[in-house]
Amino acid sequence: MTETLNTQQLTEPTPEEIKGFHRKFVTGVTIVTTKDGDQPRGLALNAFSSVTVDPAMILVCVAKSSSTHDVLFSASHFAVNLLSRDQLDVAQRFATKSADKFAGLGWYDGPSGSPIISDSCAYLEAEISMRVRTSTHTVFFGRVVSAHSAEVDPLIYLGSSFFDGSRLEPLTS
């Protein structure tokens, strides 16, 4: 039996309904970094996704209003730093519009030159392969060129709050 959807009864979801969905979506906390000449730049975001594993491709979505957007748009590489459970201060720092988010922060150049935040639980470094502009954001697709993970639990984000990723409880059937 085939069901027919009556599109005349559908209404466009409100921004609050869309935000309600996103508040229920659990994510790791990522800092996307790149360089502006020798100057490291970055922003916190949760709009990250793996696209494929072989070849390894990822994507990030960055608001055009972000102070990092234009630098990232002209860059050839970027890194996605997955913060560890002990890096709440780093997440809060990169969620601001501060001029120098790297001041006093431990970091180093990754194999392709993207800033890697010290003590993150994992990172991926990618070469930008495609930029897709939407009305408010740009979607950056990247081919992963280096990766590292440590035996450290991640910082988790859910419903506008941060959580310790080591305290997740496995479900049993």
PDB file of C-alpha atoms in Angstrom:
ATOM      1  CA  MET A   1       0.000   0.000   0.000  1.00  0.00           C
ATOM      2  CA  THR A   2       1.353   3.397  -0.987  1.00  0.00           C
ATOM      3  CA  GLU A   3       0.619   6.411   1.172  1.00  0.00           C
ATOM      4  CA  THR A   4       0.115   9.801  -0.393  1.00  0.00           C
ATOM      5  CA  LEU A   5       1.332  12.860   1.441  1.00  0.00           C
ATOM      6  CA  ASN A   6      -1.100  15.755   1.349  1.00  0.00           C
ATOM      7  CA  THR A   7       1.283  18.682   0.839  1.00  0.00           C
ATOM      8  CA  GLN A   8      -1.513  21.236   1.115  1.00  0.00           C
ATOM      9  CA  GLN A   9      -1.694  20.605   4.870  1.00  0.00           C
ATOM     10  CA  LEU A  10       2.029  21.054   5.441  1.00  0.00           C
ATOM     11  CA  THR A  11       3.277  24.323   6.807  1.00  0.00           C
ATOM     12  CA  GLU A  12       6.825  25.591   6.873  1.00  0.00           C
ATOM     13  CA  PRO A  13       8.445  24.812  10.246  1.00  0.00           C
ATOM     14  CA  THR A  14       9.167  27.814  12.419  1.00  0.00           C
ATOM     15  CA  PRO A  15      12.764  28.726  13.291  1.00  0.00           C
ATOM     16  CA  GLU A  16      11.973  27.735  16.903  1.00  0.00           C
ATOM     17  CA  GLU A  17      10.843  24.254  15.766  1.00  0.00           C
ATOM     18  CA  ILE A  18      14.078  23.833  13.792  1.00  0.00           C
ATOM     19  CA  LYS A  19      16.134  25.004  16.782  1.00  0.00           C
ATOM     20  CA  GLY A  20      14.207  22.537  18.975  1.00  0.00           C
ATOM     21  CA  PHE A  21      15.416  19.681  16.796  1.00  0.00           C
ATOM     22  CA  HIS A  22      19.009  20.902  16.889  1.00  0.00           C
ATOM     23  CA  ARG A  23      18.957  21.249  20.689  1.00  0.00           C
ATOM     24  CA  LYS A  24      18.249  17.488  20.888  1.00  0.00           C
ATOM     25  CA  PHE A  25      21.169  16.566  18.615  1.00  0.00           C
ATOM     26  CA  VAL A  26      24.234  15.490  20.602  1.00  0.00           C
ATOM     27  CA  THR A  27      27.565  16.580  19.128  1.00  0.00           C
ATOM     28  CA  GLY A  28      31.204  16.688  19.956  1.00  0.00           C
ATOM     29  CA  VAL A  29      32.668  20.172  20.335  1.00  0.00           C
ATOM     30  CA  THR A  30      34.877  21.115  17.416  1.00  0.00           C
ATOM     31  CA  ILE A  31      37.157  24.042  16.744  1.00  0.00           C
ATOM     32  CA  VAL A  32      37.832  24.623  13.048  1.00  0.00           C
ATOM     33  CA  THR A  33      41.209  26.252  12.482  1.00  0.00           C
ATOM     34  CA  THR A  34      43.193  27.655   9.588  1.00  0.00           C
ATOM     35  CA  LYS A  35      45.862  30.272   9.001  1.00  0.00           C
ATOM     36  CA  ASP A  36      45.765  33.859   7.785  1.00  0.00           C
ATOM     37  CA  GLY A  37      49.391  34.123   6.699  1.00  0.00           C
ATOM     38  CA  ASP A  38      51.219  33.144   9.896  1.00  0.00           C
ATOM     39  CA  GLN A  39      48.278  34.103  12.138  1.00  0.00           C
ATOM     40  CA  PRO A  40      46.152  31.179  13.445  1.00  0.00           C
ATOM     41  CA  ARG A  41      42.396  31.666  13.173  1.00  0.00           C
ATOM     42  CA  GLY A  42      39.484  29.553  14.331  1.00  0.00           C
ATOM     43  CA  LEU A  43      35.902  29.191  15.491  1.00  0.00           C
ATOM     44  CA  ALA A  44      33.775  26.792  17.515  1.00  0.00           C
ATOM     45  CA  LEU A  45      31.086  24.928  15.610  1.00  0.00           C
ATOM     46  CA  ASN A  46      29.037  21.777  15.706  1.00  0.00           C
ATOM     47  CA  ALA A  47      28.157  21.763  12.001  1.00  0.00           C
ATOM     48  CA  PHE A  48      30.721  19.063  11.174  1.00  0.00           C
ATOM     49  CA  SER A  49      30.150  15.775   9.421  1.00  0.00           C
ATOM     50  CA  SER A  50      32.030  12.870   7.964  1.00  0.00           C
ATOM     51  CA  VAL A  51      31.079  12.503   4.297  1.00  0.00           C
ATOM     52  CA  THR A  52      32.999   9.354   3.308  1.00  0.00           C
ATOM     53  CA  VAL A  53      35.689   7.185   4.859  1.00  0.00           C
ATOM     54  CA  ASP A  54      37.390   6.001   1.663  1.00  0.00           C
ATOM     55  CA  PRO A  55      38.407   8.417   0.345  1.00  0.00           C
ATOM     56  CA  ALA A  56      38.234  10.290   3.640  1.00  0.00           C
ATOM     57  CA  MET A  57      36.090  13.422   3.148  1.00  0.00           C
ATOM     58  CA  ILE A  58      34.568  15.748   5.745  1.00  0.00           C
ATOM     59  CA  LEU A  59      32.497  18.904   5.713  1.00  0.00           C
ATOM     60  CA  VAL A  60      31.999  21.920   7.935  1.00  0.00           C
ATOM     61  CA  CYS A  61      29.361  24.649   7.651  1.00  0.00           C
ATOM     62  CA  VAL A  62      30.485  28.167   8.569  1.00  0.00           C
ATOM     63  CA  ALA A  63      28.272  31.239   8.846  1.00  0.00           C
ATOM     64  CA  LYS A  64      29.254  34.000   6.447  1.00  0.00           C
ATOM     65  CA  SER A  65      28.989  36.410   9.387  1.00  0.00           C
ATOM     66  CA  SER A  66      31.818  34.608  11.231  1.00  0.00           C
ATOM     67  CA  SER A  67      35.051  36.574  11.533  1.00  0.00           C
ATOM     68  CA  THR A  68      36.867  33.395  10.398  1.00  0.00           C
ATOM     69  CA  HIS A  69      34.717  32.794   7.296  1.00  0.00           C
ATOM     70  CA  ASP A  70      36.630  34.879   4.755  1.00  0.00           C
ATOM     71  CA  VAL A  71      40.028  33.589   5.926  1.00  0.00           C
ATOM     72  CA  LEU A  72      38.767  30.015   5.672  1.00  0.00           C
ATOM     73  CA  PHE A  73      37.244  30.714   2.261  1.00  0.00           C
ATOM     74  CA  SER A  74      40.634  31.755   0.877  1.00  0.00           C
ATOM     75  CA  ALA A  75      42.580  28.982   2.667  1.00  0.00           C
ATOM     76  CA  SER A  76      43.733  25.727   1.106  1.00  0.00           C
ATOM     77  CA  HIS A  77      43.553  23.655   4.328  1.00  0.00           C
ATOM     78  CA  PHE A  78      41.724  23.555   7.643  1.00  0.00           C
ATOM     79  CA  ALA A  79      41.744  21.399  10.759  1.00  0.00           C
ATOM     80  CA  VAL A  80      38.853  20.120  12.854  1.00  0.00           C
ATOM     81  CA  ASN A  81      39.968  19.842  16.474  1.00  0.00           C
ATOM     82  CA  LEU A  82      37.686  17.690  18.637  1.00  0.00           C
ATOM     83  CA  LEU A  83      37.978  19.060  22.152  1.00  0.00           C
ATOM     84  CA  SER A  84      38.577  16.855  25.175  1.00  0.00           C
ATOM     85  CA  ARG A  85      36.366  16.863  28.256  1.00  0.00           C
ATOM     86  CA  ASP A  86      38.882  19.132  30.048  1.00  0.00           C
ATOM     87  CA  GLN A  87      38.741  21.901  27.408  1.00  0.00           C
ATOM     88  CA  LEU A  88      35.521  23.727  28.291  1.00  0.00           C
ATOM     89  CA  ASP A  89      37.526  26.955  28.590  1.00  0.00           C
ATOM     90  CA  VAL A  90      38.788  26.484  25.011  1.00  0.00           C
ATOM     91  CA  ALA A  91      35.231  25.938  23.725  1.00  0.00           C
ATOM     92  CA  GLN A  92      34.053  29.107  25.450  1.00  0.00           C
ATOM     93  CA  ARG A  93      37.039  31.093  24.135  1.00  0.00           C
ATOM     94  CA  PHE A  94      36.394  30.089  20.506  1.00  0.00           C
ATOM     95  CA  ALA A  95      32.650  30.754  20.786  1.00  0.00           C
ATOM     96  CA  THR A  96      33.422  34.479  21.174  1.00  0.00           C
ATOM     97  CA  LYS A  97      34.294  37.175  18.647  1.00  0.00           C
ATOM     98  CA  SER A  98      37.664  37.768  20.362  1.00  0.00           C
ATOM     99  CA  ALA A  99      40.341  39.182  18.058  1.00  0.00           C
ATOM    100  CA  ASP A 100      43.033  36.697  19.186  1.00  0.00           C
ATOM    101  CA  LYS A 101      41.501  33.439  20.371  1.00  0.00           C
ATOM    102  CA  PHE A 102      44.925  31.769  20.354  1.00  0.00           C
ATOM    103  CA  ALA A 103      46.559  34.157  22.874  1.00  0.00           C
ATOM    104  CA  GLY A 104      48.091  32.037  25.641  1.00  0.00           C
ATOM    105  CA  LEU A 105      46.707  28.805  24.131  1.00  0.00           C
ATOM    106  CA  GLY A 106      48.890  25.785  23.396  1.00  0.00           C
ATOM    107  CA  TRP A 107      48.827  24.853  19.711  1.00  0.00           C
ATOM    108  CA  TYR A 108      51.139  23.686  16.932  1.00  0.00           C
ATOM    109  CA  ASP A 109      51.159  23.417  13.135  1.00  0.00           C
ATOM    110  CA  GLY A 110      49.705  20.197  11.762  1.00  0.00           C
ATOM    111  CA  PRO A 111      51.401  18.363   8.882  1.00  0.00           C
ATOM    112  CA  SER A 112      49.706  20.687   6.338  1.00  0.00           C
ATOM    113  CA  GLY A 113      50.161  23.821   8.423  1.00  0.00           C
ATOM    114  CA  SER A 114      46.709  24.080  10.025  1.00  0.00           C
ATOM    115  CA  PRO A 115      46.686  24.989  13.731  1.00  0.00           C
ATOM    116  CA  ILE A 116      46.212  21.962  15.984  1.00  0.00           C
ATOM    117  CA  ILE A 117      45.014  22.731  19.516  1.00  0.00           C
ATOM    118  CA  SER A 118      47.129  21.004  22.146  1.00  0.00           C
ATOM    119  CA  ASP A 119      45.400  18.399  24.338  1.00  0.00           C
ATOM    120  CA  SER A 120      42.420  17.955  21.983  1.00  0.00           C
ATOM    121  CA  CYS A 121      41.193  14.370  21.962  1.00  0.00           C
ATOM    122  CA  ALA A 122      41.421  14.146  18.168  1.00  0.00           C
ATOM    123  CA  TYR A 123      41.952  16.153  15.015  1.00  0.00           C
ATOM    124  CA  LEU A 124      41.519  15.860  11.277  1.00  0.00           C
ATOM    125  CA  GLU A 125      43.372  18.094   8.844  1.00  0.00           C
ATOM    126  CA  ALA A 126      41.847  18.529   5.408  1.00  0.00           C
ATOM    127  CA  GLU A 127      42.595  20.075   2.045  1.00  0.00           C
ATOM    128  CA  ILE A 128      39.600  22.095   0.858  1.00  0.00           C
ATOM    129  CA  SER A 129      38.175  20.462  -2.258  1.00  0.00           C
ATOM    130  CA  MET A 130      34.898  22.350  -2.644  1.00  0.00           C
ATOM    131  CA  ARG A 131      33.108  25.410  -1.280  1.00  0.00           C
ATOM    132  CA  VAL A 132      29.315  25.584  -1.574  1.00  0.00           C
ATOM    133  CA  ARG A 133      27.723  28.945  -0.772  1.00  0.00           C
ATOM    134  CA  THR A 134      24.212  29.021   0.652  1.00  0.00           C
ATOM    135  CA  SER A 135      22.225  32.063   1.701  1.00  0.00           C
ATOM    136  CA  THR A 136      23.831  32.377   5.156  1.00  0.00           C
ATOM    137  CA  HIS A 137      26.637  29.785   5.276  1.00  0.00           C
ATOM    138  CA  THR A 138      29.375  28.214   3.220  1.00  0.00           C
ATOM    139  CA  VAL A 139      29.790  24.444   3.261  1.00  0.00           C
ATOM    140  CA  PHE A 140      33.471  23.509   3.062  1.00  0.00           C
ATOM    141  CA  PHE A 141      34.262  20.001   1.839  1.00  0.00           C
ATOM    142  CA  GLY A 142      37.729  18.710   2.633  1.00  0.00           C
ATOM    143  CA  ARG A 143      39.814  15.682   1.742  1.00  0.00           C
ATOM    144  CA  VAL A 144      41.409  14.417   4.957  1.00  0.00           C
ATOM    145  CA  VAL A 145      45.214  14.540   4.736  1.00  0.00           C
ATOM    146  CA  SER A 146      46.118  13.813   8.364  1.00  0.00           C
ATOM    147  CA  ALA A 147      44.369  12.439  11.434  1.00  0.00           C
ATOM    148  CA  HIS A 148      45.160  11.730  15.056  1.00  0.00           C
ATOM    149  CA  SER A 149      43.204  10.608  18.111  1.00  0.00           C
ATOM    150  CA  ALA A 150      44.210  10.126  21.744  1.00  0.00           C
ATOM    151  CA  GLU A 151      42.774   8.015  24.551  1.00  0.00           C
ATOM    152  CA  VAL A 152      40.971  11.033  26.023  1.00  0.00           C
ATOM    153  CA  ASP A 153      37.212  11.467  26.333  1.00  0.00           C
ATOM    154  CA  PRO A 154      35.507  14.225  24.314  1.00  0.00           C
ATOM    155  CA  LEU A 155      33.618  17.302  25.393  1.00  0.00           C
ATOM    156  CA  ILE A 156      29.934  16.851  24.470  1.00  0.00           C
ATOM    157  CA  TYR A 157      27.342  19.492  23.589  1.00  0.00           C
ATOM    158  CA  LEU A 158      23.573  19.038  24.008  1.00  0.00           C
ATOM    159  CA  GLY A 159      20.753  21.531  24.490  1.00  0.00           C
ATOM    160  CA  SER A 160      23.017  24.581  24.938  1.00  0.00           C
ATOM    161  CA  SER A 161      25.062  22.797  27.644  1.00  0.00           C
ATOM    162  CA  PHE A 162      28.415  21.024  27.778  1.00  0.00           C
ATOM    163  CA  PHE A 163      28.959  17.526  29.194  1.00  0.00           C
ATOM    164  CA  ASP A 164      31.836  15.261  30.148  1.00  0.00           C
ATOM    165  CA  GLY A 165      32.026  12.560  27.459  1.00  0.00           C
ATOM    166  CA  SER A 166      33.459  10.032  29.937  1.00  0.00           C
ATOM    167  CA  ARG A 167      30.156   9.861  31.783  1.00  0.00           C
ATOM    168  CA  LEU A 168      28.091   8.373  28.999  1.00  0.00           C
ATOM    169  CA  GLU A 169      26.319   5.223  30.061  1.00  0.00           C
ATOM    170  CA  PRO A 170      26.020   2.361  27.591  1.00  0.00           C
ATOM    171  CA  LEU A 171      22.551   0.976  26.987  1.00  0.00           C
ATOM    172  CA  THR A 172      21.979  -2.734  27.241  1.00  0.00           C
ATOM    173  CA  SER A 173      19.372  -4.672  25.361  1.00  0.00           C
TER     174      SER A 173
END
